């Protein structure tokens, strides 16, 4: 069942999403060669609690950490560990926060030092596909419109679009209806309505779309061991149009990046 949010509830969700955004911004300068994902995880937990929220992932479905940390060929759901990051790595950091009874949940794939040009392109195209999908999240459109847009954009660059893992509705529970695949056909699936809130999150592989589930029950990697990128935003339909609740602005500020990519989706 899709849970429609009031304007007041959307503002509470924005607050939760912004705590996640600030957490990722805080981590941006700490993602560098020699840092361990376990160190970053502890920093994130402290930061979230200091901002009056609870880590959204910690204990959820028995997950043992605050962050899902997925380097290189790991797609999502990786465990933080003591292995130091290495120059040329990429790392998807997926973070959640719970405040005022509502979840925020979004992700960014960071470069560790200097990465190869083909790796940088994978990240660029994946992030661009996120906004291509968000443009289709508007009243009257359907789930398949978002999935088609993302799939078409990424496959045009010969990348693999993961099928088994999808975005989702968001609210008082982490995963609500509807599921939001990154593939699909136009005009198919549930119709979008005013007040819907979803997490749209392309998971795009440099090679095959096929993945491997590991025995720990969480870790997922690309089948061909090529790189995978992951970007995620929380989005609400307000006045019929997509409006971002999360932002990458704090990341860009920390890294000295100028961007206007979010301007069309900001609160008016």
Coordinates of C-alpha atoms in Angstrom, one line a residue:
X1 CA 0.0 0.0 0.0
X2 CA 1.3 3.4 -1.0
X3 CA 1.3 5.9 1.9
X4 CA 0.6 9.5 0.9
X5 CA 2.3 12.2 3.0
X6 CA 0.9 15.5 4.0
X7 CA 2.9 18.7 3.4
X8 CA 3.8 18.7 7.2
X9 CA 5.0 15.1 7.0
X10 CA 7.1 15.9 3.9
X11 CA 8.8 18.7 5.8
X12 CA 9.6 16.2 8.7
X13 CA 11.0 13.8 6.1
X14 CA 13.1 16.7 4.6
X15 CA 14.6 17.1 8.1
X16 CA 15.6 13.5 8.2
X17 CA 16.9 13.5 4.7
X18 CA 19.0 16.6 5.4
X19 CA 20.7 14.9 8.4
X20 CA 21.8 12.2 6.0
X21 CA 22.9 14.8 3.5
X22 CA 25.0 16.6 6.2
X23 CA 26.4 13.2 7.3
X24 CA 27.6 12.4 3.8
X25 CA 29.0 16.0 3.5
X26 CA 30.9 15.5 6.8
X27 CA 32.4 12.2 5.5
X28 CA 33.4 13.7 2.1
X29 CA 36.7 15.0 3.3
X30 CA 37.4 11.9 5.2
X31 CA 37.2 9.6 2.2
X32 CA 40.8 9.3 1.3
X33 CA 43.6 6.7 0.9
X34 CA 44.4 5.1 4.3
X35 CA 41.0 5.7 5.9
X36 CA 39.0 2.6 6.9
X37 CA 35.3 2.2 6.3
X38 CA 34.9 1.2 10.0
X39 CA 36.4 4.6 11.1
X40 CA 34.0 6.4 8.8
X41 CA 31.1 4.3 10.1
X42 CA 31.8 5.3 13.7
X43 CA 32.1 9.0 12.7
X44 CA 28.7 8.8 11.0
X45 CA 27.0 7.2 14.0
X46 CA 28.3 10.0 16.3
X47 CA 27.3 12.7 13.8
X48 CA 23.8 11.4 13.4
X49 CA 23.2 11.1 17.1
X50 CA 24.7 14.5 17.7
X51 CA 22.0 15.9 15.4
X52 CA 19.2 14.4 17.3
X53 CA 18.5 11.4 15.1
X54 CA 19.0 7.7 15.2
X55 CA 21.1 5.8 12.6
X56 CA 18.5 4.4 10.3
X57 CA 20.4 1.3 9.2
X58 CA 21.8 0.2 12.6
X59 CA 19.9 -2.9 13.6
X60 CA 17.5 -2.7 10.6
X61 CA 17.0 -6.3 9.4
X62 CA 19.8 -7.0 11.9
X63 CA 22.3 -4.9 9.9
X64 CA 25.2 -4.3 12.3
X65 CA 26.4 -0.9 11.2
X66 CA 25.4 2.7 10.6
X67 CA 26.6 2.8 6.9
X68 CA 26.5 0.4 4.0
X69 CA 30.0 0.8 2.6
X70 CA 30.5 -0.8 -0.9
X71 CA 33.8 -0.3 -2.6
X72 CA 34.7 -1.0 -6.3
X73 CA 32.9 -4.1 -7.5
X74 CA 30.5 -4.2 -4.5
X75 CA 27.1 -2.9 -5.5
X76 CA 25.4 -2.3 -2.2
X77 CA 25.0 -3.5 1.4
X78 CA 28.7 -3.9 2.1
X79 CA 29.9 -4.1 5.8
X80 CA 32.4 -1.5 7.1
X81 CA 35.7 -3.1 7.9
X82 CA 39.3 -2.4 8.9
X83 CA 40.7 -2.5 5.4
X84 CA 42.2 0.9 4.4
X85 CA 40.9 2.6 1.3
X86 CA 43.4 2.7 -1.6
X87 CA 44.1 5.4 -4.3
X88 CA 41.9 4.7 -7.3
X89 CA 39.1 3.0 -5.3
X90 CA 35.5 4.2 -5.4
X91 CA 33.2 3.7 -2.4
X92 CA 29.4 3.8 -2.3
X93 CA 28.3 5.2 1.1
X94 CA 24.6 4.6 1.8
X95 CA 23.2 6.2 4.9
X96 CA 19.9 6.4 6.8
X97 CA 18.6 8.5 9.7
X98 CA 15.4 8.3 11.7
X99 CA 14.0 11.5 13.2
X100 CA 10.5 12.6 14.2
X101 CA 9.3 9.1 13.2
X102 CA 10.4 9.4 9.6
X103 CA 13.4 8.0 7.6
X104 CA 15.9 9.7 5.4
X105 CA 17.9 7.4 3.1
X106 CA 20.3 8.3 0.4
X107 CA 23.7 7.5 -1.1
X108 CA 26.7 8.8 -3.0
X109 CA 29.7 7.1 -4.6
X110 CA 32.9 8.8 -3.7
X111 CA 36.3 8.8 -5.5
X112 CA 39.3 7.8 -3.4
X113 CA 42.1 10.0 -4.6
X114 CA 42.6 9.9 -8.3
X115 CA 40.5 7.4 -10.2
X116 CA 40.8 6.1 -13.8
X117 CA 39.0 8.1 -16.5
X118 CA 36.6 5.2 -17.3
X119 CA 35.8 5.0 -13.6
X120 CA 35.0 8.7 -13.4
X121 CA 32.8 8.3 -16.4
X122 CA 30.8 5.5 -14.8
X123 CA 30.2 7.7 -11.8
X124 CA 29.2 10.7 -14.0
X125 CA 26.7 8.7 -16.1
X126 CA 25.2 7.0 -13.0
X127 CA 24.6 10.3 -11.2
X128 CA 23.2 11.9 -14.4
X129 CA 20.8 8.9 -14.7
X130 CA 19.5 9.7 -11.2
X131 CA 18.3 13.1 -12.3
X132 CA 17.0 11.7 -15.6
X133 CA 14.8 9.3 -13.5
X134 CA 13.8 12.0 -11.0
X135 CA 12.3 14.1 -13.9
X136 CA 9.9 11.4 -14.6
X137 CA 8.7 11.2 -11.0
X138 CA 5.6 13.4 -11.3
X139 CA 1.9 13.2 -10.9
X140 CA 0.3 11.1 -13.6
X141 CA 3.4 9.2 -14.6
X142 CA 4.1 5.6 -13.6
X143 CA 6.9 3.6 -12.1
X144 CA 7.9 2.3 -15.5
X145 CA 8.5 5.8 -16.7
X146 CA 11.3 6.3 -14.2
X147 CA 12.8 2.9 -14.7
X148 CA 12.7 3.2 -18.5
X149 CA 14.4 6.6 -18.4
X150 CA 17.3 5.4 -16.2
X151 CA 17.7 2.2 -18.1
X152 CA 17.7 3.8 -21.5
X153 CA 20.2 6.5 -20.4
X154 CA 22.7 4.0 -18.9
X155 CA 22.4 1.3 -21.5
X156 CA 23.1 3.9 -24.2
X157 CA 26.6 4.0 -22.6
X158 CA 26.9 0.2 -22.5
X159 CA 26.5 -0.1 -18.8
X160 CA 24.7 -2.8 -16.9
X161 CA 21.5 -1.9 -15.0
X162 CA 21.1 -4.1 -11.9
X163 CA 17.7 -5.8 -11.9
X164 CA 17.5 -7.5 -8.5
X165 CA 17.9 -4.3 -6.4
X166 CA 15.5 -1.4 -6.6
X167 CA 14.6 1.9 -5.1
X168 CA 11.5 2.2 -2.9
X169 CA 8.9 4.3 -1.2
X170 CA 10.0 5.9 2.1
X171 CA 8.3 7.2 5.2
X172 CA 7.7 5.8 8.7
X173 CA 9.3 2.6 7.6
X174 CA 12.5 2.4 5.5
X175 CA 11.0 0.4 2.7
X176 CA 7.4 1.3 1.6
X177 CA 5.5 0.8 -1.6
X178 CA 6.1 1.3 -4.5
X179 CA 9.2 -0.5 -5.5
X180 CA 11.2 1.7 -7.9
X181 CA 13.2 -0.4 -10.4
X182 CA 15.9 1.2 -12.5
X183 CA 14.5 -0.5 -15.6
X184 CA 11.1 -0.8 -17.1
X185 CA 8.6 0.1 -19.8
X186 CA 6.9 3.5 -20.2
X187 CA 3.3 3.6 -18.9
X188 CA 3.6 0.5 -16.8
X189 CA 3.3 0.1 -13.0
X190 CA 1.7 2.1 -10.3
X191 CA 0.7 5.7 -11.0
X192 CA 2.4 8.6 -9.1
X193 CA 0.2 10.9 -7.0
X194 CA 0.7 14.1 -5.1
X195 CA 2.3 13.5 -1.7
X196 CA 4.2 10.4 -2.7
X197 CA 7.8 10.1 -1.4
X198 CA 10.4 7.7 -2.8
X199 CA 14.1 6.9 -2.8
X200 CA 15.3 6.7 -6.4
X201 CA 18.7 5.0 -6.6
X202 CA 20.4 3.8 -9.8
X203 CA 22.8 0.9 -9.2
X204 CA 24.8 0.7 -12.4
X205 CA 27.7 -1.6 -13.4
X206 CA 30.6 -1.0 -15.7
X207 CA 30.0 -4.4 -17.3
X208 CA 27.2 -7.0 -17.0
X209 CA 24.0 -6.2 -15.1
X210 CA 24.3 -9.6 -13.3
X211 CA 25.3 -9.7 -9.7
X212 CA 26.5 -12.2 -7.1
X213 CA 25.0 -12.6 -3.6
X214 CA 27.6 -13.5 -1.0
X215 CA 27.3 -16.0 1.9
X216 CA 27.2 -13.3 4.6
X217 CA 23.6 -12.6 3.4
X218 CA 24.4 -8.9 2.7
X219 CA 27.4 -8.3 0.4
X220 CA 26.5 -8.1 -3.3
X221 CA 29.1 -7.8 -6.1
X222 CA 29.1 -7.5 -9.9
X223 CA 29.4 -11.0 -11.4
X224 CA 32.3 -9.9 -13.7
X225 CA 34.0 -8.0 -10.8
X226 CA 33.9 -4.7 -12.7
X227 CA 33.1 -1.4 -10.9
X228 CA 29.6 -0.5 -9.8
X229 CA 28.3 3.0 -8.9
X230 CA 25.3 4.0 -6.8
X231 CA 23.6 7.3 -6.2
X232 CA 20.3 7.9 -4.3
X233 CA 18.0 10.8 -3.5
X234 CA 14.8 11.2 -1.5
X235 CA 12.1 12.8 -3.6
X236 CA 8.5 14.0 -3.0
X237 CA 5.8 15.0 -5.4
X238 CA 4.8 18.5 -4.5
X239 CA 2.4 20.5 -6.7
X240 CA 2.6 17.6 -9.1
X241 CA 6.3 17.9 -9.6
X242 CA 9.4 16.2 -8.1
X243 CA 11.0 18.0 -5.2
X244 CA 14.3 16.9 -3.6
X245 CA 14.3 16.3 0.1
X246 CA 18.0 15.3 0.2
X247 CA 20.9 17.1 -1.4
X248 CA 24.5 16.6 -2.4
X249 CA 25.3 20.3 -1.7
X250 CA 27.2 19.5 1.5
X251 CA 29.4 17.0 -0.3
X252 CA 30.1 19.5 -3.1
X253 CA 30.9 22.2 -0.6
X254 CA 33.4 19.9 1.2
X255 CA 35.0 18.9 -2.1
X256 CA 35.0 22.4 -3.7
X257 CA 32.7 21.3 -6.5
X258 CA 30.3 23.7 -8.2
X259 CA 27.0 22.2 -9.5
X260 CA 23.6 23.4 -10.5
X261 CA 22.2 19.9 -11.1
X262 CA 19.7 20.1 -8.3
X263 CA 18.3 23.6 -9.1
X264 CA 15.2 22.4 -11.0
X265 CA 14.2 20.1 -8.1
X266 CA 14.6 22.5 -5.2
X267 CA 11.8 23.7 -2.9
X268 CA 10.3 26.8 -4.4

